Short mmCIF file of C-alpha atoms and ligand atoms in Angstrom, two decimals:
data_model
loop_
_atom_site.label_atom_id
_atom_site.label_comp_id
_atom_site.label_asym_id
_atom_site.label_seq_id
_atom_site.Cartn_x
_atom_site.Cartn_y
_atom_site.Cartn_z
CA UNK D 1 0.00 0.00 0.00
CA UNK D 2 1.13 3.56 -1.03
CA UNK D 3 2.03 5.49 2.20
CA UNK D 4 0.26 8.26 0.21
CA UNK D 5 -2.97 6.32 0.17
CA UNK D 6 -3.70 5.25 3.47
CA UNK D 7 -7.15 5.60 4.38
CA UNK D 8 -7.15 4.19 7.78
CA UNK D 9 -7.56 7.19 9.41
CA UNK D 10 -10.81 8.45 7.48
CA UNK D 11 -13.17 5.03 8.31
CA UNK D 12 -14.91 4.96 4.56
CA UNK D 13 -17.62 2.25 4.90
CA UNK D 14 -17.71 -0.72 2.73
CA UNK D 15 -19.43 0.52 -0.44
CA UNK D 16 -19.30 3.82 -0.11
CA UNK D 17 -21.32 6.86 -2.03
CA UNK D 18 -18.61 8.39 -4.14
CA UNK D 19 -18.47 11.86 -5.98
CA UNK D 20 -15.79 12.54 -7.86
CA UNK D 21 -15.06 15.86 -8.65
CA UNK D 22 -12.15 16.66 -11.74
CA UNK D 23 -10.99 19.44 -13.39
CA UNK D 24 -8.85 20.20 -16.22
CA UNK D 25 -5.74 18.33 -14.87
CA UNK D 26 -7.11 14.94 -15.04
CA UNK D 27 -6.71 15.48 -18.15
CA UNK D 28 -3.42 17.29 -18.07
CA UNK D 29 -1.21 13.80 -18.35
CA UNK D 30 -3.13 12.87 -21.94
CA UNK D 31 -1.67 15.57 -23.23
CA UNK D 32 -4.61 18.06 -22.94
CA UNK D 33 -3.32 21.37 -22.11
CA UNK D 34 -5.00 22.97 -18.55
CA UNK D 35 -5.83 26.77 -18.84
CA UNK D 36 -3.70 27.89 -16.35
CA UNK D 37 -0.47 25.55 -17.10
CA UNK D 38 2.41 26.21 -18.88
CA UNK D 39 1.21 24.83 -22.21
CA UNK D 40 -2.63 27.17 -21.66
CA UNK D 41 -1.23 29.79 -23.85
CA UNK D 42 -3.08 29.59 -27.81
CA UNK D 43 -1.28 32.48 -29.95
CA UNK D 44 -0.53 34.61 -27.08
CA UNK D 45 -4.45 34.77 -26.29
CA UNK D 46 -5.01 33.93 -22.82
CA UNK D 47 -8.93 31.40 -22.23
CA UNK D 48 -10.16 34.18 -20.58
CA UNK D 49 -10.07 36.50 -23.22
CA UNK D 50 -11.64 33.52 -25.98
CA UNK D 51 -14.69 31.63 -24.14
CA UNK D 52 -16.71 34.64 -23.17
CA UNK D 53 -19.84 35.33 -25.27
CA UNK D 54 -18.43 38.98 -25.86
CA UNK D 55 -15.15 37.46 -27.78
CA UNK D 56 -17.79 35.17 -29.79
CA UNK D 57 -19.82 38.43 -30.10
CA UNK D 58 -17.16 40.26 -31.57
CA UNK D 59 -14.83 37.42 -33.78
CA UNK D 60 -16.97 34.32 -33.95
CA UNK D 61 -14.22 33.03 -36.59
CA UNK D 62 -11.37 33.59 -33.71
CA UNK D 63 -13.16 31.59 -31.24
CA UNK D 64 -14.28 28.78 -33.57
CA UNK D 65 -10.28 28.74 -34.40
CA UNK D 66 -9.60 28.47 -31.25
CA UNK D 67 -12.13 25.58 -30.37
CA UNK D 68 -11.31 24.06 -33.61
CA UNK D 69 -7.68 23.90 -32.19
CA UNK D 70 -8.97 22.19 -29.05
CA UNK D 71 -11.31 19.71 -30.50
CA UNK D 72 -7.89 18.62 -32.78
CA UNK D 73 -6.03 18.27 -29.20
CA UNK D 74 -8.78 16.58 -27.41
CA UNK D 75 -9.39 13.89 -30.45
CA UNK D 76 -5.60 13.14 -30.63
CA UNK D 77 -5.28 12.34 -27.32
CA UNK D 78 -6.29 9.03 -24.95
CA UNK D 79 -7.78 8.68 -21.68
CA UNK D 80 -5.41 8.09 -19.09
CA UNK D 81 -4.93 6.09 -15.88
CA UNK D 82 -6.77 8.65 -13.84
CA UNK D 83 -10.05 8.21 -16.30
CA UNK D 84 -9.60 4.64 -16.35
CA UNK D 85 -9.43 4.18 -12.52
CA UNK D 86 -12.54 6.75 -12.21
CA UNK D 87 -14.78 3.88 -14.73
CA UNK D 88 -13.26 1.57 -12.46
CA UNK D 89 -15.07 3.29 -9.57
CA UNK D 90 -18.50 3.98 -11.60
CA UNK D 91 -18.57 0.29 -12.21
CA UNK D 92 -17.77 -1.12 -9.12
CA UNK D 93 -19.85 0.36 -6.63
CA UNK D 94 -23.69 0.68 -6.08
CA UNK D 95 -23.70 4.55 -5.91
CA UNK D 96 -21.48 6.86 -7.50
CA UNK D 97 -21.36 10.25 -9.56
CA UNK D 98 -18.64 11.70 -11.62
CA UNK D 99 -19.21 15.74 -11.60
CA UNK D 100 -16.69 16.99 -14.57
CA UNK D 101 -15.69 20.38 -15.38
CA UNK D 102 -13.63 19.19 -18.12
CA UNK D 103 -15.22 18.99 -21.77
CA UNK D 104 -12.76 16.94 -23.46
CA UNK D 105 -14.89 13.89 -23.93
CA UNK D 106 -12.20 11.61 -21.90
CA UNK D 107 -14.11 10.37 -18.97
CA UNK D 108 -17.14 9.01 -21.38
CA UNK D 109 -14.41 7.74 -23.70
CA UNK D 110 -12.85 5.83 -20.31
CA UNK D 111 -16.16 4.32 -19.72
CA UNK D 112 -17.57 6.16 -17.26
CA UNK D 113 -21.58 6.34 -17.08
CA UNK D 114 -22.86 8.39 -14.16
CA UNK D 115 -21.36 11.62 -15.60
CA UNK D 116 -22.58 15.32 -15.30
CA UNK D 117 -20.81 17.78 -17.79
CA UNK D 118 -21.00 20.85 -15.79
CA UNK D 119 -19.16 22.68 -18.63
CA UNK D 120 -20.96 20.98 -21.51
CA UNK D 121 -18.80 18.99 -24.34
CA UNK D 122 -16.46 20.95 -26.97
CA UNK D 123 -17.54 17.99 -29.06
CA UNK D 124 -20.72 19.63 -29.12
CA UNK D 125 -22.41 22.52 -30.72
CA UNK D 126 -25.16 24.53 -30.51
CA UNK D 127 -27.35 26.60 -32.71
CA UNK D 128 -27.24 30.55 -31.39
CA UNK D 129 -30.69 30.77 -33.47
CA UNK D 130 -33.11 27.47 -33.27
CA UNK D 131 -30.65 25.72 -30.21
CA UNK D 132 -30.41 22.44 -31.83
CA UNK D 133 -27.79 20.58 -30.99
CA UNK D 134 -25.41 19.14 -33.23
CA UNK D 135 -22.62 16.21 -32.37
CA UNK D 136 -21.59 15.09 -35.60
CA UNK D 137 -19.20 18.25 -36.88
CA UNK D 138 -16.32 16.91 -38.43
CA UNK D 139 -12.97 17.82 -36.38
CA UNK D 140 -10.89 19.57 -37.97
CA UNK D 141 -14.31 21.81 -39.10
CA UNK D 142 -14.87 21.98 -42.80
CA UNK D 143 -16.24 25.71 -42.26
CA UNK D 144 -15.92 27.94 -39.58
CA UNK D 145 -17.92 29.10 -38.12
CA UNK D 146 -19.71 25.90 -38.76
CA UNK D 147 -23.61 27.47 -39.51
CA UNK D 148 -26.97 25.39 -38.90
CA UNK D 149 -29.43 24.81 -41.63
CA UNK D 150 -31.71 27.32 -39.87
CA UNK D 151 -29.14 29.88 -41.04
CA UNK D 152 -27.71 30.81 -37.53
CA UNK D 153 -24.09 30.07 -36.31
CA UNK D 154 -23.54 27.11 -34.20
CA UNK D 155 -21.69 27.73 -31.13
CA UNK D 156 -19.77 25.10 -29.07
CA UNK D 157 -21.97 23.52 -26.41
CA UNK D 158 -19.54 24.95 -23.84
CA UNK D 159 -20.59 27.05 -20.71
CA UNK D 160 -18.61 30.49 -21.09
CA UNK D 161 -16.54 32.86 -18.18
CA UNK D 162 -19.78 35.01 -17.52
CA UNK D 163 -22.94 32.44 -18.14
CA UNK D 164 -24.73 30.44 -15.96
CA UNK D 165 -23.90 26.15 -15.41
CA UNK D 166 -26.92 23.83 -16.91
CA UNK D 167 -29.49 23.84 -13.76
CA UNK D 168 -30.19 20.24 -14.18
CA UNK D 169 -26.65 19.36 -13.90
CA UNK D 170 -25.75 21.47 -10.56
CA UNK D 171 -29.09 20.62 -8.85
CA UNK D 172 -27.47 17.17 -9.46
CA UNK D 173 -24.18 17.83 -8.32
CA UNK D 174 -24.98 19.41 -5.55
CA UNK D 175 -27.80 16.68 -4.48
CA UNK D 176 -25.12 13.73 -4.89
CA UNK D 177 -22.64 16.41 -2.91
CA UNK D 178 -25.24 16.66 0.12
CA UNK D 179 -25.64 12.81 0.13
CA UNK D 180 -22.17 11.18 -0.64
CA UNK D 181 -19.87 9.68 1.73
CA UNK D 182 -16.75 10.05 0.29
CA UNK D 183 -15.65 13.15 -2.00
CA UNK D 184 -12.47 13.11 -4.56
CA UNK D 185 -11.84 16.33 -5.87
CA UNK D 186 -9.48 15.62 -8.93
CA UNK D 187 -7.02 17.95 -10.82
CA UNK D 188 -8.91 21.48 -10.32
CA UNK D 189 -7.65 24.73 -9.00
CA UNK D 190 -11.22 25.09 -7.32
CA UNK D 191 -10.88 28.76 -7.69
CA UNK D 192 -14.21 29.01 -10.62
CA UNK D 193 -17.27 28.56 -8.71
CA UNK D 194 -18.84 25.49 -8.68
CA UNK D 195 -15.74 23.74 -8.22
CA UNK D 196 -14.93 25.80 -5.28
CA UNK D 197 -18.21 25.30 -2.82
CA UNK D 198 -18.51 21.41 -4.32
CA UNK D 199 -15.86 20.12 -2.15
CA UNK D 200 -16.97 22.55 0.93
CA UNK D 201 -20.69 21.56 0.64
CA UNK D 202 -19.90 18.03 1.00
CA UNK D 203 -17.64 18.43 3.99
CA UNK D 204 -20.07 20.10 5.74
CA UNK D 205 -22.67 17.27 5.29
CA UNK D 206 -20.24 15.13 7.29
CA UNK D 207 -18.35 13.45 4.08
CA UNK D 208 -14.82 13.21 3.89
CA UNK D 209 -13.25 14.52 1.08
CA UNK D 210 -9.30 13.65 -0.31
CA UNK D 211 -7.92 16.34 -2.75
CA UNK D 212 -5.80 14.65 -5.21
CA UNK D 213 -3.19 17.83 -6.88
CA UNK D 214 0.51 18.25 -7.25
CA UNK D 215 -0.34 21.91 -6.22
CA UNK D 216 -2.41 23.28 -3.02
CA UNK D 217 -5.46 24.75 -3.60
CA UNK D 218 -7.67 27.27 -1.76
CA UNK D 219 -9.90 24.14 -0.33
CA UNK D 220 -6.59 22.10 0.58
CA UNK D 221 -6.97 23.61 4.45
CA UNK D 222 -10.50 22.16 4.26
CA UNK D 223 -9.91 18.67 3.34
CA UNK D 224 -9.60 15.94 5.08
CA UNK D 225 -6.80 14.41 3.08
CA UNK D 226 -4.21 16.28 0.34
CA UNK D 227 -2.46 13.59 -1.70
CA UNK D 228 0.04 15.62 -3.60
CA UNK D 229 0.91 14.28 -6.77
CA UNK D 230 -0.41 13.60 -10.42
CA UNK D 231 -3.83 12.38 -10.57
CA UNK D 232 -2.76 9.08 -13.23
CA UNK D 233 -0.04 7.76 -10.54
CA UNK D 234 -2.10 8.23 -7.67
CA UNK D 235 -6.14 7.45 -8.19
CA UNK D 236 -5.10 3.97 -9.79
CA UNK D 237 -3.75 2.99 -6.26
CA UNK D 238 -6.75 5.00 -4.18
CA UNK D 239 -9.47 3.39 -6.27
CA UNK D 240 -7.62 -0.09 -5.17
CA UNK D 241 -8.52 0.77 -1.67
CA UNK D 242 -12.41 1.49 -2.09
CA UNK D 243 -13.17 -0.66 -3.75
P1 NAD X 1 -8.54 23.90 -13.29
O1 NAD X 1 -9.03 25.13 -12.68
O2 NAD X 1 -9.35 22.70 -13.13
O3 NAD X 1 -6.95 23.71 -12.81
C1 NAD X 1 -6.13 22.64 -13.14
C2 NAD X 1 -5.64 22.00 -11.83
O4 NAD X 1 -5.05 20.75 -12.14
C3 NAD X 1 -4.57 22.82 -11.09
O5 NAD X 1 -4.93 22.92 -9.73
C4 NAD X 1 -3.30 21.97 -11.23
O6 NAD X 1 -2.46 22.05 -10.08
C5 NAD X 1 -3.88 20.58 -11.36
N1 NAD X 1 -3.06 19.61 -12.08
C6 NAD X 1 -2.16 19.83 -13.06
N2 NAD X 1 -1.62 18.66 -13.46
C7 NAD X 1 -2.20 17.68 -12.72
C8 NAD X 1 -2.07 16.27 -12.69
N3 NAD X 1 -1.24 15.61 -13.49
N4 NAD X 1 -2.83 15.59 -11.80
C9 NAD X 1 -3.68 16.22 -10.97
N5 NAD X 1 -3.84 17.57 -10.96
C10 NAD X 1 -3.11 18.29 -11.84
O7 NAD X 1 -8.40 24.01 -14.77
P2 NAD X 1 -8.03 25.24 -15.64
O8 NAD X 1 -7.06 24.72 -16.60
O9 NAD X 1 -7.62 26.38 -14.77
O10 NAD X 1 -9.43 25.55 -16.37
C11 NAD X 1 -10.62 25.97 -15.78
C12 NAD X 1 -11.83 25.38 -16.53
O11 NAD X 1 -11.57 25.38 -17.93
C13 NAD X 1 -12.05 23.92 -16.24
O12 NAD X 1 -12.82 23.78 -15.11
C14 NAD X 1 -12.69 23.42 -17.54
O13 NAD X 1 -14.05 23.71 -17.64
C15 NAD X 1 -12.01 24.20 -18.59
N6 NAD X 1 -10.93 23.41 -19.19
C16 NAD X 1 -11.19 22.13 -19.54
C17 NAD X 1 -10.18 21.34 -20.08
C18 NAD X 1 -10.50 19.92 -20.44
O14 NAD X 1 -11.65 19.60 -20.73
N7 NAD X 1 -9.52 19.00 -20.40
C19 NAD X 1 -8.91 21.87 -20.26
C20 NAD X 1 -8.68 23.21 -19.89
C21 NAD X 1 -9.70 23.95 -19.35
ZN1 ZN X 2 -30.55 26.52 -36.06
#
């Protein structure tokens, strides 16, 4: 057993409820590039200046460039150890909920099932006009910006800096939150709200929650256990130990 790991001290019951929170560095050892990281930067623009609906507003061509980019990434890449010991967890016990931020497609592509996309899917799009959603654009694009027979642009099905998360999917997150026993809180900086109160909520409804980051993080005083390290060297051995 990983000294890392030990999770003596936290009593988790035999199958427990398990949320799993992740952010963009579960991701980060495929090869996708976090926002914040080293590798974030796309031509000198900085995310925060590309997924607001004022940048899409402005230079819908830009932005669709710059998701066109991403979608490339994410397609040339592979789930990792992280994503596969995360199915691992969906499949082996009786309650369980995997609460992404990502939108790289990865976790679905590990096998995970109990998913909610909190961010949407960048292998999505949406109409701006008639909203119908569209999963079948060809990556790399053939046009950008890709338009929808309606004669509106499609955007990508992607929640913005400025908009409002999907209802459904938060009233879900924070329901399995409330209820779970154990929380892992994967790869994310928890400084954009949800990912911030998640983590908080669920400690204060008596779960324990293990942070799993090479860096700390503004919830890292709150938790009950930091394992510092890279999420596809570490969950492989914690999932071992739930289940
Ligand atoms: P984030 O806020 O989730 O921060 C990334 C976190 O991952 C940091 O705390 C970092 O220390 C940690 N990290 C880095 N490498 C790691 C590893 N190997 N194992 C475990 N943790 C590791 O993500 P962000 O990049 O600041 O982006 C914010 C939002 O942007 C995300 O919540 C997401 O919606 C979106 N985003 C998604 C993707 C994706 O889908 N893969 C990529 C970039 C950004
Ligand atoms: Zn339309």
């Amino acid at each position: 057993m990983s000294p890392r790991c030990d999770l003596s001290g936290l009593e988790i019951c035999r199958d427990p409820y398990v949320t799993v929170l992740t952010g963009a560095g579960v991701s980060a050892e495929s090869g996708v590039p976090t926002f914040r990281g080293e590798n974030g930067l796309w031509k000198s623009y900085r995310a925060e200046e590309l997924a607001t609906p004022g940048a899409f507003a402005r230079d819908p061509v830009l932005v669709w460039e710059w998701y066109d980019w991403r979608r490339q990434v994410c397609a040339g890449t592979n789930p990792n150890a992280a994503h596969h010991a995360i199915a691992q967890l969906d499949r082996g016990l009786s309650r369980f909920l995997l609460v992404t931020q990502n939108v790289d497609g990865l976790h679905a592509r590990a096998g995970s099932k109990s998913i909610v996309e909190l961010h949407g899917s960048i292998f999505r799009a949406r109409c701006t006009g008639c909203g119908r959603l569209d999963e079948d654009l060809p990556v790399p694009l053939e046009a950008i910006p890709p338009m929808c027979d309606c004669g509106a642009p499609l955007r990508p099905d992607v929640v913005w800096f400025g908009e409002g998360l999907p209802e459904e999917a938060l009233a879900k997150a924070f329901e399995a939150s409330r209820s779970c026993d154990l929380m892992l809180v994967v790869g994310s900086s928890a400084v954009v709200q949800p990912a911030a109160s998640i983590p908080l909520l669920a400690k204060q409804a008596g779960s324990s929650v293990i942070e799993i980051n090479p860096d700390a993080t503004p919830i890292t005083p709150f938790v009950d256990m930091h394992l510092e390290g890279k999420a596809a060297e570490i969950l492989p051995t914690l999932v071992n130990q739930i289940l």
